[in-house]
Amino acid sequence: MNEINQFFLVGENLHLLSLFAVGAVVVLVLLGVQKIVKRLFPNESEYVLLLFTVLCVSSLTAIYFTRGNTMMWANIIVVLAYLKLVKGQPSNRSSSESSLVWPFVFLYVIFFLVNVFVSIDFGAGIVRVSTYDSPFYARLVDFMMLHGVENYEMNPIHSDLIGVRPYHYTENWFTAFCKMGIESVPTIFIQQFVVNPILFSMCVLAFYVAVKEQMVSSSFALGFGLLVLVGVALPEVVKLMPEDVSFVALRSWSPITAPKMSIVYMILPLALAQTGSKRFEQQLLLYILLVVNYITFLPAILILFSVVAVYQYVKSNLNRKEVQSAVVMIVAAVLPLLIWKLCNPVKALEVNVSRLGLNELLQFYLNHGISIFGVSIISLLLLFGPITMVILILARKNLHVFIPFTAAGILVFGGIVSNIVLGYEIESFQLFQNVAIPTLNVYFLLVLFKALANFNRTVRIVCLSGLLVVFMVRFVATPPHLTTIAEIQRVQSFFGTTDGEKTGFIRNQESMGALAGKNPYLRPPAESILAAINNYEPISLNDLSWDIADDLYAKQEADYKRSSALINYVHEKKLEHQSINEVQRKFMEENNIRFLEVELGAELIVPHNQVLDSLQMDNGTKVYKLAYKPTVAPD
């Protein structure tokens, strides 16, 4: 019991009731702003207005912290362009549309409570987070709020040199919005207990609204909408494959397993549900917003737009007004993104590596193109084959429940093609899995709902109950361990009262042997520090100790070097001829880095007489507090 009481108020930064209150206030603010947005868009549905509100609040937060230097301008300009285009058009609102206020509030409360009991082991004092990437996004939020730069490489020493990177910043700026005014709370907890429940609620509401035309009952639609959080893909089938067969895409990529995908599930259900409808401007708006807020969809949606345009041209069915609308909306999205990118050139050190020539590219496509295509198709069959069979059994006499697959099919195809074309890039697989899997999750959920709508109430309840069991099993599946209450308290005691700290970190040789270990901004050894203090900024000190390999990953490794604070420091100070250890120590001293993380198995790079204190982390990493002048005379 004492452990529980300690948890509810750890260092005055983790009071669960306070976090609940923060989330409740944010929900009320969103609903209040929604009423203002409604005056501009009186013909839009309640959910679309709520979506606009979240995007605009996130965008305005970005504008504030970056002083206007943000890609998030695209959201506001696109929405304003849409306003101009639809002014005077018939309403998109249903005459029987019910308010989303109480469903929104109800869902937020439920997700907050479930999140608390899934994330926290009260008996053992363990704190967990949604995914292994959660700490990375928490650090990204802190970095953007501190430095006003949209770049996931997070170089705090040279934030003015590293340029900007297109990325899915919306959910991160929304976290920043939720954090404003309560900077004492570590961002990871704002993200876990405030932002995730709100965005999960939005995902469910998106599906709820998308199926309203087939709605048999509000409670059934809302209950079924919970499934959008876990999806219908079955990555468990990977256990049936031989151990030497690698299917990296076999993940469900749902909001629960990857909260970064929430923005996709907030938009995609409406977009796919409108396939074949006459609401051209709104469909166009949804797909463009999807690109702006989750840039990974860009290649697939470009292919979708191209295919639609060519098809309409061949059929001599191009509508001049629709073409004009498309041009206006696309320009409204592209122009601010281009200006943002051009106004923020990379000034950091250029690291030259040999690029793949035409012959090498052709050889790559010949060797790997077919295998990438084959693995992608097999992956999708494994993931979605079971739900397809279930739907075919349920709908054997009502095959009309299969809503048009055109848009979903083109997006899936676009994801596969993008993965093949850019297959030599280390992260290219995300162009496939982050597009195709969420798209098919949403598509098959829409079809399954339509199939069940043809059955009586008893069958629907039985099916929904079974599906909700699957939902609960996946929701409460043990998420990754972050830290413990005891570790949080030790870290707070070790660092003391601070508004933030830069730490250096050293990895061991085994970690440095892998590509991920060379990444200067991903998973520092003592990352759980961020659960105890704010504005934790770890900086890699490993980047002089390895050379770029002459292989497929050379470009990625060069990017790591270019974004490295240490490498840029060496270039700036012209220290190329000094020893690695000398450079590391000068770098730390000149940048007032007073703490050093040393991964288990790595060596301490400073003399022991400069160590004031040390802290043992739960994962074996040691954190040292340093003095730049020796505390005792050296031996």
Short mmCIF file of C-alpha atoms in Angstrom, two decimals, residues 21 125 134 219 230 236 240 248 309 349 476 495 566 577 589 605 612 614 623 635:
data_model
loop_
_atom_site.label_atom_id
_atom_site.label_comp_id
_atom_site.label_asym_id
_atom_site.label_seq_id
_atom_site.Cartn_x
_atom_site.Cartn_y
_atom_site.Cartn_z
CA ALA A 21 -7.94 16.34 -14.73
CA GLY A 125 5.92 -0.53 -8.68
CA SER A 134 7.21 6.08 -26.74
CA SER A 219 -24.24 1.29 -28.78
CA VAL A 230 -6.50 -3.20 -32.28
CA GLU A 236 0.23 -13.92 -34.38
CA LEU A 240 3.48 -20.45 -37.79
CA VAL A 248 9.13 -7.71 -40.76
CA ALA A 309 -6.96 11.43 -62.77
CA LEU A 349 28.69 19.10 -42.02
CA VAL A 476 -3.93 -5.48 -21.82
CA PHE A 495 19.79 14.85 -10.58
CA LEU A 566 30.07 15.45 -31.76
CA HIS A 577 43.77 15.53 -35.53
CA GLU A 589 33.23 20.47 -20.93
CA ILE A 605 35.95 7.92 -20.85
CA LEU A 612 31.47 13.20 -8.17
CA SER A 614 27.26 7.66 -9.82
CA VAL A 623 25.19 7.43 -14.93
CA ASP A 635 47.74 9.37 -8.83
#
